[in-house]
Short mmCIF file of C-alpha atoms and ligand atoms in Angstrom, two decimals:
data_model
loop_
_atom_site.label_atom_id
_atom_site.label_comp_id
_atom_site.label_asym_id
_atom_site.label_seq_id
_atom_site.Cartn_x
_atom_site.Cartn_y
_atom_site.Cartn_z
CA UNK A 1180 118.84 79.78 84.72
CA UNK A 1181 115.04 78.62 84.66
CA UNK A 1182 112.29 79.28 87.34
CA UNK A 1183 112.35 75.72 88.28
CA UNK A 1184 116.10 76.30 89.21
CA UNK A 1185 114.91 79.20 91.76
CA UNK A 1186 113.16 76.39 93.74
CA UNK A 1187 109.67 77.73 93.35
CA UNK A 1188 106.63 75.98 94.31
CA UNK A 1189 104.34 74.29 91.77
CA UNK A 1190 101.53 76.82 92.07
CA UNK A 1191 103.75 79.58 91.13
CA UNK A 1192 105.59 77.71 88.49
CA UNK A 1193 102.02 77.06 86.89
CA UNK A 1194 101.11 80.57 87.04
CA UNK A 1195 104.43 81.71 85.50
CA UNK A 1196 103.54 79.22 82.72
CA UNK A 1197 100.25 80.87 82.02
CA UNK A 1198 101.84 84.41 81.52
CA UNK A 1199 104.38 82.80 79.51
CA UNK A 1200 107.38 83.75 81.18
CA UNK A 1201 109.98 81.31 80.20
CA UNK A 1202 113.26 82.46 82.07
CA UNK A 1203 113.75 84.73 84.94
CA UNK A 1204 115.26 88.28 84.10
CA UNK A 1205 118.42 89.41 85.89
CA UNK A 1206 117.06 91.11 88.75
CA UNK A 1207 114.59 88.16 89.48
CA UNK A 1208 117.43 85.65 89.14
CA UNK A 1209 119.26 87.62 91.76
CA UNK A 1210 116.65 88.73 94.06
CA UNK A 1211 114.44 85.90 94.38
CA UNK A 1212 116.73 83.41 96.05
CA UNK A 1213 117.89 86.21 98.53
CA UNK A 1214 114.30 87.20 99.58
CA UNK A 1215 113.56 83.53 99.87
CA UNK A 1216 116.38 83.25 102.36
CA UNK A 1217 114.73 85.90 104.39
CA UNK A 1218 117.22 88.72 103.66
CA UNK A 1219 116.24 92.35 103.64
CA UNK A 1220 117.10 93.72 100.00
CA UNK A 1221 118.15 96.94 98.22
CA UNK A 1222 117.12 96.49 94.49
CA UNK A 1223 118.35 99.00 92.35
CA UNK A 1224 116.36 98.60 89.09
CA UNK A 1225 113.98 100.71 87.07
CA UNK A 1226 110.51 99.74 85.82
CA UNK A 1227 110.92 97.23 82.85
CA UNK A 1228 113.30 95.10 84.13
CA UNK A 1229 110.85 92.70 86.02
CA UNK A 1230 111.34 93.87 89.46
CA UNK A 1231 107.37 93.51 90.39
CA UNK A 1232 107.84 89.94 89.84
CA UNK A 1233 111.17 89.94 91.69
CA UNK A 1234 109.44 90.72 94.95
CA UNK A 1235 105.95 89.47 94.57
CA UNK A 1236 106.91 85.79 93.54
CA UNK A 1237 108.87 85.11 96.76
CA UNK A 1238 106.42 86.94 99.03
CA UNK A 1239 103.62 84.85 97.74
CA UNK A 1240 105.89 81.68 98.07
CA UNK A 1241 106.79 82.58 101.60
CA UNK A 1242 103.41 83.30 102.62
CA UNK A 1243 101.72 80.15 101.07
CA UNK A 1244 104.53 78.04 102.93
CA UNK A 1245 103.91 79.65 106.19
CA UNK A 1246 101.27 77.52 108.20
CA UNK A 1247 100.14 80.88 110.03
CA UNK A 1248 98.97 82.34 106.87
CA UNK A 1249 95.94 80.17 106.57
CA UNK A 1250 95.15 80.32 110.32
CA UNK A 1251 93.85 83.83 110.18
CA UNK A 1252 93.69 86.36 107.49
CA UNK A 1253 95.61 89.60 108.25
CA UNK A 1254 97.67 91.93 106.20
CA UNK A 1255 101.18 90.26 106.18
CA UNK A 1256 102.57 92.07 103.31
CA UNK A 1257 102.50 95.82 102.73
CA UNK A 1258 103.72 97.35 99.42
CA UNK A 1259 103.77 100.88 99.04
CA UNK A 1260 104.20 102.57 95.57
CA UNK A 1261 103.82 106.14 94.38
CA UNK A 1262 101.15 105.96 92.07
CA UNK A 1263 97.59 104.69 91.40
CA UNK A 1264 98.82 103.23 88.24
CA UNK A 1265 101.76 101.34 89.62
CA UNK A 1266 99.47 100.01 92.52
CA UNK A 1267 97.13 98.67 90.08
CA UNK A 1268 99.90 97.09 88.11
CA UNK A 1269 101.25 95.70 91.16
CA UNK A 1270 97.93 94.10 91.98
CA UNK A 1271 97.51 92.62 88.71
CA UNK A 1272 101.00 90.97 88.98
CA UNK A 1273 99.97 89.16 92.52
CA UNK A 1274 96.62 88.27 90.49
CA UNK A 1275 98.72 86.48 88.00
CA UNK A 1276 101.49 84.91 89.94
CA UNK A 1277 99.39 84.20 92.97
CA UNK A 1278 96.50 82.73 90.71
CA UNK A 1279 96.85 79.18 92.08
CA UNK A 1280 97.28 79.98 95.84
CA UNK A 1281 94.61 80.87 98.18
CA UNK A 1282 96.18 84.23 99.00
CA UNK A 1283 94.08 87.36 98.84
CA UNK A 1284 95.19 90.97 97.91
CA UNK A 1285 93.64 94.58 97.82
CA UNK A 1286 94.84 97.66 96.36
CA UNK A 1287 94.08 100.82 97.77
CA UNK A 1288 94.85 104.32 96.40
CA UNK A 1289 93.40 108.10 96.56
CA UNK A 1290 91.19 109.81 94.41
CA UNK A 1291 88.37 107.37 94.42
CA UNK A 1292 85.58 106.39 96.95
CA UNK A 1293 87.18 104.49 99.83
CA UNK A 1294 84.01 102.50 100.35
CA UNK A 1295 84.94 99.43 98.02
CA UNK A 1296 88.45 99.27 99.23
CA UNK A 1297 87.19 99.32 102.76
CA UNK A 1298 84.74 96.36 101.84
CA UNK A 1299 87.62 94.54 100.67
CA UNK A 1300 89.65 95.13 103.44
CA UNK A 1301 87.11 94.10 105.94
CA UNK A 1302 86.56 90.77 103.92
CA UNK A 1303 90.19 89.94 105.01
CA UNK A 1304 93.49 90.28 102.75
CA UNK A 1305 96.81 88.97 103.05
CA UNK A 1306 98.58 91.37 100.96
CA UNK A 1307 97.86 95.11 100.66
CA UNK A 1308 99.31 97.45 97.75
CA UNK A 1309 98.79 101.01 98.69
CA UNK A 1310 99.90 104.62 97.89
CA UNK A 1311 101.13 106.20 101.04
CA UNK A 1312 98.25 108.80 101.41
CA UNK A 1313 95.25 106.44 101.16
CA UNK A 1314 96.97 104.01 103.45
CA UNK A 1315 97.70 106.64 106.14
CA UNK A 1316 94.02 107.75 105.63
CA UNK A 1317 92.60 104.32 106.28
CA UNK A 1318 94.95 103.60 109.09
CA UNK A 1319 93.77 106.82 110.94
CA UNK A 1320 90.40 105.68 110.55
CA UNK A 1321 91.18 102.35 112.10
CA UNK A 1322 90.21 100.41 108.83
CA UNK A 1323 93.84 99.22 108.08
CA UNK A 1324 95.78 97.31 110.78
CA UNK A 1325 99.35 96.13 110.22
CA UNK A 1326 100.45 94.80 113.80
CA UNK A 1327 101.79 91.48 111.94
CA UNK A 1328 103.54 92.36 109.05
CA UNK A 1329 105.94 89.92 107.76
CA UNK A 1330 106.92 91.96 104.69
CA UNK A 1331 107.30 95.46 104.11
CA UNK A 1332 108.21 96.81 100.35
CA UNK A 1333 108.97 100.40 99.37
CA UNK A 1334 108.65 100.60 95.51
CA UNK A 1335 110.18 103.37 93.49
CA UNK A 1336 111.81 104.94 96.60
CA UNK A 1337 113.37 107.87 94.41
CA UNK A 1338 110.02 108.86 92.69
CA UNK A 1339 108.33 108.73 96.31
CA UNK A 1340 110.90 111.50 97.54
CA UNK A 1341 110.58 113.25 93.96
CA UNK A 1342 106.89 113.33 94.78
CA UNK A 1343 107.18 114.70 98.15
CA UNK A 1344 106.03 111.34 99.98
CA UNK A 1345 109.17 111.43 102.36
CA UNK A 1346 106.91 112.45 105.49
CA UNK A 1347 104.19 109.99 104.90
CA UNK A 1348 107.02 107.14 104.48
CA UNK A 1349 108.49 108.23 107.60
CA UNK A 1350 105.06 107.95 109.37
CA UNK A 1351 104.30 104.55 107.73
CA UNK A 1352 107.62 103.28 109.30
CA UNK A 1353 106.28 104.36 112.91
CA UNK A 1354 102.90 102.28 112.40
CA UNK A 1355 104.48 99.00 111.11
CA UNK A 1356 106.31 96.31 113.26
CA UNK A 1357 110.01 96.83 113.53
CA UNK A 1358 110.76 93.04 113.02
CA UNK A 1359 109.93 92.38 109.32
CA UNK A 1360 111.59 91.44 106.11
CA UNK A 1361 111.96 94.81 104.05
CA UNK A 1362 112.41 94.94 100.49
CA UNK A 1363 113.33 98.30 99.09
CA UNK A 1364 113.57 99.34 95.15
CA UNK A 1365 114.68 102.45 93.57
CA UNK A 1366 115.67 103.24 89.92
CA UNK A 1367 118.43 105.41 91.36
CA UNK A 1368 120.44 105.43 94.70
CA UNK A 1369 121.30 109.18 95.28
CA UNK A 1370 122.66 109.81 98.76
CA UNK A 1371 119.30 110.70 100.33
CA UNK A 1372 117.93 107.56 98.99
CA UNK A 1373 120.75 105.51 100.58
CA UNK A 1374 120.00 107.40 103.88
CA UNK A 1375 116.41 106.40 103.79
CA UNK A 1376 117.37 102.75 102.94
CA UNK A 1377 119.78 102.82 106.07
CA UNK A 1378 116.95 103.72 108.32
CA UNK A 1379 114.87 101.12 107.41
CA UNK A 1380 116.70 97.96 106.45
CA UNK A 1381 118.55 95.27 108.58
CA UNK A 1382 121.79 93.87 107.06
CA UNK A 1383 120.41 94.35 103.47
CA UNK A 1384 121.82 92.63 100.36
CA UNK A 1385 122.13 94.45 97.29
CA UNK A 1386 121.29 93.80 93.70
CA UNK A 1387 121.34 96.04 91.09
CA UNK A 1388 120.78 95.79 87.35
CA UNK A 1389 120.80 98.54 84.16
CA UNK A 1390 121.81 101.81 86.20
CA UNK A 1391 120.17 104.73 85.14
CA UNK A 1392 122.77 106.02 83.16
CA UNK A 1393 123.33 102.94 80.81
CA UNK A 1394 120.23 102.92 78.61
CA UNK A 1395 118.74 99.51 77.73
CA UNK A 1396 120.93 98.39 74.70
CA UNK A 1397 117.88 96.69 72.85
CA UNK A 1398 116.42 100.41 72.49
CA UNK A 1399 117.06 102.10 69.22
CA UNK A 1400 117.59 105.94 69.83
CA UNK A 1401 117.40 108.24 67.29
CA UNK A 1402 117.10 112.32 66.97
CA UNK A 1403 115.31 114.18 64.59
CA UNK A 1404 116.31 118.06 64.49
CA UNK A 1405 113.32 120.21 63.74
CA UNK A 1406 111.90 123.62 64.13
CA UNK A 1407 109.50 123.96 67.07
CA UNK A 1408 106.83 125.18 64.75
CA UNK A 1409 107.14 122.02 62.57
CA UNK A 1410 107.10 119.51 65.25
CA UNK A 1411 103.45 118.62 64.79
CA UNK A 1412 103.97 117.89 61.16
CA UNK A 1413 107.14 115.62 61.71
CA UNK A 1414 105.03 113.78 64.52
CA UNK A 1415 102.02 113.16 62.20
CA UNK A 1416 104.42 111.89 59.42
CA UNK A 1417 106.23 109.68 62.03
CA UNK A 1418 102.98 108.27 63.44
CA UNK A 1419 101.57 107.48 60.23
CA UNK A 1420 104.35 105.10 59.36
CA UNK A 1421 103.16 101.66 59.70
CA UNK A 1422 106.09 100.43 61.71
CA UNK A 1423 104.60 102.47 64.35
CA UNK A 1424 102.24 100.10 66.22
CA UNK A 1425 101.89 101.62 69.43
CA UNK A 1426 103.61 105.17 70.59
CA UNK A 1427 103.75 106.92 73.77
CA UNK A 1428 104.43 110.43 73.13
CA UNK A 1429 105.75 112.75 76.02
CA UNK A 1430 104.79 116.30 76.01
CA UNK A 1431 105.92 118.66 78.67
CA UNK A 1432 102.48 120.11 79.77
CA UNK A 1433 98.98 118.92 80.27
CA UNK A 1434 97.51 121.63 77.75
CA UNK A 1435 100.17 120.58 75.21
CA UNK A 1436 99.11 117.07 75.39
CA UNK A 1437 95.57 117.89 74.77
CA UNK A 1438 96.24 120.00 71.91
CA UNK A 1439 98.37 117.31 70.33
CA UNK A 1440 95.43 114.93 70.83
CA UNK A 1441 93.10 117.13 69.07
CA UNK A 1442 95.80 117.69 66.14
CA UNK A 1443 96.35 113.91 65.72
CA UNK A 1444 92.46 112.91 66.03
CA UNK A 1445 91.98 115.51 63.21
CA UNK A 1446 94.46 113.67 61.10
CA UNK A 1447 92.80 110.27 61.67
CA UNK A 1448 95.21 109.00 64.15
CA UNK A 1449 93.53 107.31 67.31
CA UNK A 1450 95.26 109.20 70.21
CA UNK A 1451 94.19 109.87 73.93
CA UNK A 1452 95.99 111.82 76.72
CA UNK A 1453 96.75 110.95 80.24
CA UNK A 1454 97.67 113.58 82.68
CA UNK A 1455 97.12 115.06 86.09
CA UNK A 1456 93.80 117.12 85.01
CA UNK A 1457 92.07 114.08 84.08
CA UNK A 1458 89.99 112.31 86.53
CA UNK A 1459 91.41 108.89 88.00
CA UNK A 1460 88.57 107.25 85.51
CA UNK A 1461 89.56 108.91 82.55
CA UNK A 1462 93.11 108.33 82.91
CA UNK A 1463 92.47 104.55 83.51
CA UNK A 1464 90.37 104.40 80.52
CA UNK A 1465 92.90 105.93 78.30
CA UNK A 1466 95.35 103.51 79.73
CA UNK A 1467 93.33 100.69 78.92
CA UNK A 1468 92.33 101.66 75.57
CA UNK A 1469 96.14 101.90 74.72
CA UNK A 1470 96.84 98.61 76.09
CA UNK A 1471 94.03 97.10 74.43
CA UNK A 1472 95.25 98.67 71.25
CA UNK A 1473 92.19 100.71 70.71
CA UNK A 1474 94.38 103.79 70.33
CA UNK A 1475 97.33 104.00 68.71
CA UNK A 1476 98.92 106.65 70.60
CA UNK A 1477 98.93 107.86 74.33
CA UNK A 1478 100.18 111.19 74.93
CA UNK A 1479 101.41 111.93 78.44
CA UNK A 1480 103.20 114.01 80.76
CA UNK A 1481 105.98 112.56 82.98
CA UNK A 1482 104.13 112.51 86.11
CA UNK A 1483 101.14 110.71 84.58
CA UNK A 1484 103.48 108.37 82.76
CA UNK A 1485 104.97 106.85 85.98
CA UNK A 1486 104.44 103.08 86.06
CA UNK A 1487 102.77 102.88 82.65
CA UNK A 1488 103.59 99.31 81.83
CA UNK A 1489 102.40 98.28 78.35
CA UNK A 1490 103.73 94.90 76.90
CA UNK A 1491 105.45 95.40 73.31
CA UNK A 1492 105.15 99.05 73.16
CA UNK A 1493 106.94 99.70 69.90
CA UNK A 1494 107.74 103.44 70.07
CA UNK A 1495 108.53 106.28 72.79
CA UNK A 1496 108.54 109.67 71.13
CA UNK A 1497 109.86 112.85 73.18
CA UNK A 1498 107.74 115.49 71.49
CA UNK A 1499 109.71 117.73 73.91
CA UNK A 1500 112.89 116.72 75.55
CA UNK A 1501 112.80 116.53 79.46
CA UNK A 1502 114.69 119.38 81.60
CA UNK A 1503 116.22 116.74 83.70
CA UNK A 1504 118.33 113.97 81.69
CA UNK A 1505 117.39 111.18 83.91
CA UNK A 1506 113.81 111.56 82.98
CA UNK A 1507 114.83 110.83 79.33
CA UNK A 1508 116.25 107.32 80.61
CA UNK A 1509 112.89 106.88 82.60
CA UNK A 1510 110.94 107.74 79.34
CA UNK A 1511 112.69 105.57 76.97
CA UNK A 1512 112.84 102.50 79.35
CA UNK A 1513 108.75 102.31 78.58
CA UNK A 1514 109.74 100.65 75.37
CA UNK A 1515 112.39 97.78 75.05
CA UNK A 1516 110.54 95.85 77.88
CA UNK A 1517 111.74 92.54 79.09
CA UNK A 1518 114.06 92.27 76.08
CA UNK A 1519 111.71 93.51 73.32
CA UNK A 1520 113.07 95.74 70.75
CA UNK A 1521 111.82 99.43 70.91
CA UNK A 1522 112.51 102.65 69.15
CA UNK A 1523 112.70 105.97 71.13
CA UNK A 1524 112.51 109.19 68.79
CA UNK A 1525 113.45 112.57 70.07
CA UNK A 1526 112.22 115.60 68.23
CA UNK A 1527 114.67 118.18 69.13
CA UNK A 1528 114.35 122.06 68.37
CA UNK A 1529 117.18 124.58 68.37
CA UNK A 1530 116.51 125.44 71.89
CA UNK A 1531 116.57 122.12 73.05
CA UNK A 1532 120.03 121.34 71.67
CA UNK A 1533 121.46 121.90 75.39
CA UNK A 1534 119.16 119.26 76.77
CA UNK A 1535 120.19 117.01 74.10
CA UNK A 1536 123.73 117.36 74.94
CA UNK A 1537 123.08 116.73 78.70
CA UNK A 1538 121.19 113.41 78.04
CA UNK A 1539 124.08 112.34 75.62
CA UNK A 1540 126.76 113.28 78.47
CA UNK A 1541 124.39 111.27 80.90
CA UNK A 1542 124.09 108.01 78.76
CA UNK A 1543 127.83 108.36 77.57
CA UNK A 1544 126.82 108.00 73.93
CA UNK A 1545 125.67 110.13 70.90
CA UNK A 1546 122.43 109.58 69.52
CA UNK A 1547 122.05 108.68 66.01
CA UNK A 1548 120.61 111.70 64.01
CA UNK A 1549 118.33 111.28 61.18
CA UNK A 1550 118.78 113.95 58.76
CA UNK A 1551 116.68 112.57 56.02
CA UNK A 1552 113.18 113.96 56.75
CA UNK A 1553 111.20 116.81 55.02
CA UNK A 1554 111.34 118.84 58.42
CA UNK A 1555 114.94 118.91 59.34
CA UNK A 1556 116.17 121.91 61.26
CA UNK A 1557 119.70 123.21 60.20
CA UNK A 1558 119.45 125.41 63.15
CA UNK A 1559 119.32 122.50 65.65
CA UNK A 1560 122.13 120.97 64.05
CA UNK A 1561 124.24 124.16 64.05
CA UNK A 1562 123.29 124.37 67.67
CA UNK A 1563 124.87 120.99 68.33
CA UNK A 1564 127.87 122.10 66.48
CA UNK A 1565 128.25 125.09 68.44
CA UNK A 1566 127.68 123.11 71.78
CA UNK A 1567 130.68 120.86 70.62
CA UNK A 1568 132.80 123.96 69.88
CA UNK A 1569 131.78 125.22 73.51
CA UNK A 1570 132.62 121.97 75.17
CA UNK A 1571 136.33 122.26 73.97
CA UNK A 1572 136.88 124.74 76.89
CA UNK A 1573 135.64 122.13 79.42
CA UNK A 1574 135.04 118.62 77.98
CA UNK A 1575 132.59 116.32 79.99
CA UNK A 1576 134.14 113.55 81.83
CA UNK A 1577 133.09 110.25 80.24
CA UNK A 1578 131.26 112.08 77.44
CA UNK A 1579 131.33 110.74 73.81
CA UNK A 1580 132.49 114.23 72.75
CA UNK A 1581 136.27 115.02 72.93
CA UNK A 1582 137.46 118.72 73.22
CA UNK A 1583 140.06 118.41 70.55
CA UNK A 1584 137.63 117.20 67.92
CA UNK A 1585 137.16 119.85 65.14
CA UNK A 1586 133.68 120.43 63.96
CA UNK A 1587 134.68 118.96 60.46
CA UNK A 1588 135.17 115.80 62.57
CA UNK A 1589 131.82 116.17 64.06
CA UNK A 1590 130.01 116.51 60.96
CA UNK A 1591 131.65 113.35 59.39
CA UNK A 1592 130.93 111.62 62.28
CA UNK A 1593 127.17 112.43 62.50
CA UNK A 1594 126.72 111.96 58.71
CA UNK A 1595 128.25 108.39 58.97
CA UNK A 1596 125.83 107.60 61.85
CA UNK A 1597 122.94 108.79 59.98
CA UNK A 1598 123.76 106.55 56.97
CA UNK A 1599 124.10 103.47 59.65
P1 AMP B 1464 108.20 95.52 85.67
O1 AMP B 1464 109.58 95.96 85.71
O2 AMP B 1464 108.09 94.74 86.86
O3 AMP B 1464 107.51 96.75 85.57
O4 AMP B 1464 108.04 94.32 84.64
C1 AMP B 1464 108.11 94.72 83.25
C2 AMP B 1464 107.40 93.94 82.28
O5 AMP B 1464 108.12 92.65 82.05
C3 AMP B 1464 106.06 93.23 82.73
O6 AMP B 1464 105.13 93.66 81.53
C4 AMP B 1464 106.02 91.88 83.11
O7 AMP B 1464 105.02 91.36 82.73
C5 AMP B 1464 107.08 91.63 82.25
N1 AMP B 1464 107.83 90.48 82.90
C6 AMP B 1464 108.38 90.49 84.28
N2 AMP B 1464 109.08 89.31 84.31
C7 AMP B 1464 109.26 88.57 83.03
C8 AMP B 1464 109.81 87.49 82.62
N3 AMP B 1464 110.60 86.69 83.41
N4 AMP B 1464 109.84 87.06 81.48
C9 AMP B 1464 108.91 87.81 80.46
N5 AMP B 1464 108.35 88.95 80.93
C10 AMP B 1464 108.59 89.39 82.13
#
């Protein structure tokens, strides 16, 4: 499948050539024709699958082909996304793919002065990319007007709900015209998301790629058992390895992230943190430095990392495992983007063994353990062994572990895996 076969117009094909996309990703191959035909769409896909291009390319094409677009400048496509970082990235995508069209877009988000955003809106835009709060704020001030919307896109719907945006979304649905084409994207489809989709879509077609529980196969996943007190030493030794070109390190707390940065910097490793306590500009700077390879390591909390999109990110490191297993899948999906190889390493201390078990149950596979390192924690390994033992009573459905396996089997299997 090529982009030409998707019947895209020349200005878009030219732009795709410039960003060096040779073939559509699965979500693009499935979604673009359906959107071009005018259907509402539910896209079940996480970041990293190419979903931004899957919705922005057909929007650019349809707006360019519509003779009304040229007659008057007004917002004809509204894209709502949960975070500033995602909004900026979507804006960059419209810049890239719409480069050879005359369409104009604006990106608006909170936490910064509204003046430049208002000026841009007043100069006239066709496409508006917004976070929910700032959109409603500017709408209430009479600055944003959306009476003639052709396209409404809700991006990362599940995260919107996680972040408490449900009331804002309901309000936005009241201010946009009912007759429109709606595109709805979410990494997961739990019942409350399906319910939300039902309220806003008309006869939607569904496209689905890499469901959250099947981690992208190109990512190599590894576990290092380590005592909590030795995690920092292990991290420094891992990051000092030259195969680590750029690493996104997940920490649980803002304070912990800052502490890690200080430790790494002291050891001569260029690192910065990105978390909610930092100003928007400091976060953006840290992200840009990381993207431009001025810093090798970016330490992030889960909220701050939402939407981080860095091409060729070689490593994701879980300094601490997340409490919610699905978050692990979101985290490691930051590497292995668009078919690139990536490595996801988890440092697991004895108290985190249960979290590791939950993750392995979700992704339905055992993560390979590396024992051959100077900080290996026997307590963690024993913890896993105990967890296997107790799972005899109630083996998890679909889990890689079987209740009738003895611990001897487990150790043999783990050793074999670590030699592979
Ligand atoms: P997204 O899922 O939209 O966040 O996209 C993930 C990454 O894949 C971004 O860095 C895109 O630039 C890149 N990408 C999207 N589509 C393609 C494609 N067809 N070929 C190569 N890279 C792509």
